CSV table of C-alpha atoms in Angstrom, one decimal:
chain,number,residue,atom,x,y,z
A,1,SER,CA,0.0,0.0,0.0
A,2,SER,CA,1.0,3.7,0.0
A,3,ASN,CA,-0.2,4.3,3.5
A,4,SER,CA,3.3,5.0,5.0
A,5,GLY,CA,4.3,7.8,7.3
A,6,PHE,CA,7.6,8.6,9.0
A,7,TYR,CA,7.3,8.6,12.8
A,8,ARG,CA,9.2,9.6,15.8
A,9,TYR,CA,8.5,8.6,19.5
A,10,ARG,CA,9.5,10.9,22.3
A,11,PRO,CA,9.5,9.0,25.6
A,12,TYR,CA,8.6,10.7,28.8
A,13,ASP,CA,11.5,8.8,30.4
A,14,ALA,CA,14.6,9.4,28.2
A,15,SER,CA,17.0,7.6,30.5
A,16,GLY,CA,17.4,4.7,28.1
A,17,THR,CA,17.2,2.2,30.9
A,18,ILE,CA,15.4,-1.1,30.5
A,19,GLY,CA,11.6,-0.5,30.4
A,20,SER,CA,11.9,3.3,29.9
A,21,LEU,CA,10.3,3.3,26.5
A,22,ALA,CA,7.3,1.4,27.8
A,23,ASN,CA,6.6,4.1,30.3
A,24,GLY,CA,4.8,6.2,27.7
A,25,GLY,CA,5.6,9.1,25.4
A,26,VAL,CA,4.4,11.1,22.4
A,27,LEU,CA,4.1,9.6,18.9
A,28,GLU,CA,4.4,12.1,16.0
A,29,MET,CA,4.4,11.9,12.2
A,30,LEU,CA,6.5,13.9,9.9
A,31,LYS,CA,5.0,16.8,8.0
A,32,VAL,CA,6.5,19.0,5.3
A,33,LYS,CA,6.7,22.5,6.8
A,34,ASP,CA,3.9,24.7,5.5
A,35,VAL,CA,2.6,22.0,3.2
A,36,GLU,CA,-0.5,20.0,3.9
A,37,LEU,CA,-0.7,16.4,2.9
A,38,ALA,CA,2.6,16.4,1.0
A,39,ASP,CA,3.0,13.4,-1.4
A,40,LEU,CA,6.6,12.2,-1.3
A,41,ARG,CA,6.1,8.9,-3.1
A,42,ASN,CA,7.8,10.1,-6.3
A,43,PRO,CA,10.8,12.2,-5.3
A,44,VAL,CA,13.6,13.5,-7.4
A,45,ALA,CA,17.2,12.9,-6.2
A,46,GLY,CA,18.3,16.1,-4.3
A,47,ASP,CA,14.8,17.1,-3.2
A,48,CYS,CA,15.1,18.8,0.1
A,49,HIS,CA,12.2,19.8,2.5
A,50,TRP,CA,12.0,21.5,5.8
A,51,VAL,CA,9.9,19.4,8.1
A,52,GLU,CA,7.9,19.6,11.3
A,53,TRP,CA,5.9,17.0,13.3
A,54,VAL,CA,2.2,16.5,14.0
A,55,ARG,CA,1.0,14.6,17.1
A,56,ILE,CA,-0.8,11.3,17.0
A,57,ASP,CA,-3.2,11.7,19.9
A,58,ASP,CA,-4.3,8.1,20.1
A,59,PRO,CA,-1.6,5.6,18.8
A,60,ASP,CA,-3.8,2.7,19.8
A,61,GLN,CA,-6.8,3.8,17.8
A,62,LEU,CA,-8.0,1.2,15.3
A,63,PRO,CA,-9.2,2.3,11.9
A,64,ALA,CA,-12.7,1.5,10.6
A,65,THR,CA,-12.5,-2.1,9.3
A,66,PRO,CA,-13.9,-2.5,5.8
A,67,ASP,CA,-15.3,-5.7,4.4
A,68,VAL,CA,-12.3,-7.7,3.2
A,69,PRO,CA,-12.9,-10.9,1.2
A,70,ILE,CA,-11.6,-14.2,2.6
A,71,ILE,CA,-8.9,-15.7,0.5
A,72,PRO,CA,-9.0,-19.5,0.4
A,73,GLY,CA,-6.0,-21.1,2.1
A,74,LEU,CA,-4.9,-18.0,3.9
A,75,PRO,CA,-5.7,-16.7,7.4
A,76,PRO,CA,-8.6,-14.1,7.5
A,77,ILE,CA,-7.4,-10.6,6.6
A,78,THR,CA,-9.0,-8.1,9.0
A,79,PHE,CA,-7.7,-4.9,7.5
A,80,THR,CA,-5.5,-3.8,4.5
A,81,GLY,CA,-5.9,0.0,4.6
A,82,PRO,CA,-4.2,2.8,6.5
A,83,SER,CA,-3.5,2.3,10.2
A,84,GLY,CA,-5.0,4.3,12.9
A,85,PRO,CA,-1.8,6.4,13.5
A,86,TYR,CA,-1.4,7.0,9.8
A,87,ALA,CA,-5.0,8.2,9.4
A,88,GLN,CA,-4.6,10.6,12.3
A,89,GLY,CA,-1.3,11.9,11.0
A,90,ARG,CA,-2.8,12.5,7.5
A,91,ALA,CA,-5.8,14.3,9.1
A,92,ALA,CA,-3.2,16.6,10.7
A,93,GLY,CA,-1.5,17.2,7.3
A,94,GLY,CA,1.3,14.6,7.6
A,95,ALA,CA,3.4,13.5,4.6
A,96,GLN,CA,2.7,10.4,2.6
A,97,PHE,CA,5.4,7.9,1.5
A,98,ALA,CA,5.0,4.7,-0.6
A,99,ARG,CA,6.3,1.9,1.6
A,100,LEU,CA,8.8,2.8,4.3
A,101,GLU,CA,11.0,0.0,5.6
A,102,GLY,CA,14.7,0.0,6.7
A,103,ALA,CA,16.3,2.8,8.7
A,104,TRP,CA,19.8,3.5,10.0
A,105,TYR,CA,21.4,6.2,12.2
A,106,HIS,CA,24.9,7.5,11.2
A,107,ARG,CA,26.7,10.6,12.3
A,108,GLY,CA,23.7,12.7,13.2
A,109,LEU,CA,21.6,11.6,10.2
A,110,ILE,CA,18.8,9.1,9.9
A,111,TYR,CA,18.8,7.3,6.6
A,112,PHE,CA,15.6,5.4,5.6
A,113,VAL,CA,14.3,3.6,2.6
A,114,ASP,CA,11.1,3.9,0.7
A,115,THR,CA,11.0,0.5,-0.9
A,116,SER,CA,8.6,1.2,-3.8
A,117,ALA,CA,9.0,4.9,-4.3
A,118,GLY,CA,10.1,6.6,-7.5
A,119,PRO,CA,9.1,6.8,-11.2
A,120,VAL,CA,9.2,3.0,-11.7
A,121,GLY,CA,8.4,2.0,-8.1
A,122,SER,CA,11.9,0.6,-7.5
A,123,GLY,CA,12.8,2.6,-4.4
A,124,ALA,CA,14.3,5.7,-2.9
A,125,VAL,CA,16.6,6.6,0.0
A,126,TRP,CA,16.1,9.6,2.3
A,127,ALA,CA,18.3,11.3,4.9
A,128,TYR,CA,16.7,13.1,7.8
A,129,ASP,CA,18.7,15.7,9.7
A,130,PRO,CA,17.1,16.1,13.2
A,131,ARG,CA,19.2,19.2,14.0
A,132,GLN,CA,18.4,21.1,10.8
A,133,ARG,CA,14.9,19.5,10.6
A,134,SER,CA,15.5,18.8,7.0
A,135,LEU,CA,14.7,15.8,4.8
A,136,THR,CA,16.7,15.1,1.6
A,137,SER,CA,16.2,12.6,-1.1
A,138,ILE,CA,19.7,11.1,-1.8
A,139,PHE,CA,18.9,8.4,-4.2
A,140,VAL,CA,15.9,7.5,-6.5
A,141,ALA,CA,16.0,4.4,-8.7
A,142,GLN,CA,15.2,5.0,-12.3
A,143,ASP,CA,15.0,1.4,-13.3
A,144,PRO,CA,15.1,-2.0,-11.5
A,145,GLU,CA,18.6,-2.7,-12.6
A,146,ALA,CA,19.9,0.1,-10.5
A,147,ILE,CA,18.1,-1.4,-7.5
A,148,ASP,CA,15.0,-3.5,-7.2
A,149,ASN,CA,13.0,-2.5,-4.2
A,150,PRO,CA,15.5,-1.9,-1.4
A,151,ASP,CA,14.5,-2.8,2.1
A,152,ASN,CA,17.2,-3.0,4.9
A,153,VAL,CA,19.9,-0.3,4.9
A,154,THR,CA,23.1,0.1,6.8
A,155,LEU,CA,26.2,2.3,6.7
A,156,SER,CA,29.8,1.5,7.4
A,157,PRO,CA,31.6,3.7,9.9
A,158,PHE,CA,33.3,5.3,6.8
A,159,GLY,CA,30.0,6.3,5.2
A,160,LEU,CA,29.4,3.6,2.6
A,161,ILE,CA,25.6,3.0,2.2
A,162,LEU,CA,24.5,-0.6,1.5
A,163,LEU,CA,21.0,-1.6,0.7
A,164,CYS,CA,19.5,-5.1,0.7
A,165,GLU,CA,17.0,-5.7,-2.2
A,166,ASP,CA,13.5,-6.9,-1.1
A,167,ASN,CA,12.4,-8.1,-4.5
A,168,GLY,CA,13.3,-11.6,-5.5
A,169,ARG,CA,15.4,-12.0,-8.7
A,170,ALA,CA,15.7,-15.3,-10.4
A,171,GLN,CA,19.3,-14.5,-11.3
A,172,GLY,CA,20.1,-13.6,-7.7
A,173,ALA,CA,19.0,-11.0,-5.2
A,174,ARG,CA,21.6,-8.4,-4.5
A,175,VAL,CA,23.2,-6.1,-2.0
A,176,ILE,CA,23.6,-2.7,-3.6
A,177,GLY,CA,26.0,0.1,-2.7
A,178,LEU,CA,25.7,3.8,-3.2
A,179,ASP,CA,28.9,5.7,-4.2
A,180,ALA,CA,29.8,9.3,-3.3
A,181,ASP,CA,28.1,10.5,-6.5
A,182,GLY,CA,24.8,8.9,-5.6
A,183,ASP,CA,25.1,6.2,-8.2
A,184,SER,CA,24.3,2.6,-7.4
A,185,PHE,CA,26.6,-0.4,-7.8
A,186,GLU,CA,26.3,-4.1,-7.2
A,187,PHE,CA,28.2,-5.2,-4.1
A,188,ALA,CA,27.0,-8.8,-3.7
A,189,ARG,CA,24.7,-11.2,-5.4
A,190,ASN,CA,22.9,-14.3,-3.9
A,191,ASN,CA,24.2,-17.3,-5.8
A,192,VAL,CA,23.1,-19.9,-3.3
A,193,VAL,CA,22.0,-23.2,-4.9
A,194,ILE,CA,22.0,-26.3,-2.7
A,195,GLU,CA,22.2,-29.3,-4.9
A,196,SER,CA,22.0,-32.1,-2.3
A,197,ALA,CA,21.0,-32.6,1.4
A,198,LEU,CA,23.4,-30.9,3.8
A,199,PRO,CA,24.9,-33.0,6.6
A,200,ASP,CA,23.4,-32.2,10.0
A,201,ARG,CA,21.0,-29.7,8.4
A,202,PRO,CA,17.8,-31.7,8.0
A,203,LEU,CA,15.5,-28.6,7.9
A,204,ILE,CA,17.3,-27.1,4.8
A,205,PRO,CA,16.1,-28.9,1.7
A,206,PRO,CA,18.1,-28.8,-1.5
A,207,GLY,CA,16.9,-26.1,-3.9
A,208,ASP,CA,17.6,-22.8,-5.7
A,209,TYR,CA,17.7,-20.0,-3.2
A,210,ARG,CA,19.0,-17.2,-5.4
A,211,SER,CA,15.7,-15.3,-5.4
A,212,PHE,CA,15.6,-15.0,-1.6
A,213,GLU,CA,16.5,-11.6,-0.1
A,214,PHE,CA,19.5,-10.5,1.8
A,215,CYS,CA,18.6,-8.9,5.1
A,216,GLY,CA,19.8,-7.6,8.5
A,217,ALA,CA,23.0,-6.0,7.2
A,218,CYS,CA,25.2,-4.4,9.9
A,219,PHE,CA,28.8,-3.7,10.6
A,220,ASP,CA,30.8,-4.7,13.7
A,221,PRO,CA,31.8,-1.7,15.9
A,222,SER,CA,35.3,-1.5,14.3
A,223,GLY,CA,33.8,-1.3,10.9
A,224,SER,CA,36.0,-4.1,9.6
A,225,VAL,CA,33.3,-6.8,9.1
A,226,LEU,CA,29.9,-6.7,7.5
A,227,PHE,CA,27.4,-9.2,8.7
A,228,VAL,CA,24.5,-9.9,6.4
A,229,ASN,CA,22.0,-12.7,6.1
A,230,ILE,CA,20.1,-14.5,3.3
A,231,GLN,CA,16.7,-14.9,4.8
A,232,THR,CA,15.9,-18.3,3.4
A,233,PRO,CA,17.2,-20.9,4.0
A,234,GLY,CA,18.9,-18.9,6.8
A,235,ILE,CA,22.6,-18.1,6.1
A,236,THR,CA,24.8,-15.5,7.8
A,237,PHE,CA,27.9,-14.1,6.0
A,238,ALA,CA,30.8,-12.2,7.6
A,239,ILE,CA,32.5,-10.1,4.9
A,240,GLN,CA,35.8,-8.3,5.5
A,241,GLY,CA,36.8,-5.0,3.8
A,242,PRO,CA,38.7,-3.1,2.6
A,243,TRP,CA,35.9,-0.8,3.7
A,244,LYS,CA,38.0,2.4,3.9
A,245,ARG,CA,38.3,2.2,0.1
């Protein structure tokens, strides 16, 4: 759906201790300053907006549930439209995104991914600056070869942006990097084909797993090792640099 907003939560207890976030706080949705109901689903790289926040008064509010057909073989679907917080945020003028997913904090900026934004629905990457209260579009895919629906995002300590594709590709799902000029490049490709049963791994059947997504990418604290998973059948890789280059 295209019922995505970008939210922040301001806890009453900002100590960061265990349980502090559960003590309540204020949920807010991003709004483009002086623009009501901004539509950010089709940005242009380099777009910059000043932003503010609108309060979600009742985060637990459930939306009205429409009649949804029962699909044979699947659990009952109770709702497929906008959430209660999203509906409240839009009523207050909040901004609309296509399908927000991964986010990462790095050196004062929050990078987040709109998986199906852009002119061909292949994704975009935003950077939010809390100090300047600005939002900048730093990458917009012009075709699926550049990137095909990014999901998870991470940054190395040296500033390299890596994105895990969400869309399955028969020739191998990818991890895509963004260079200093904002262009994308292929960093890794899923080439996992298991031709026969694995010893001591009875739950992993043989098969072609190339279309399954990478996920959960993150660096160790030193920035020397990238850990990244292939979601199915469940494989974790540890990839060493040279990340400074």
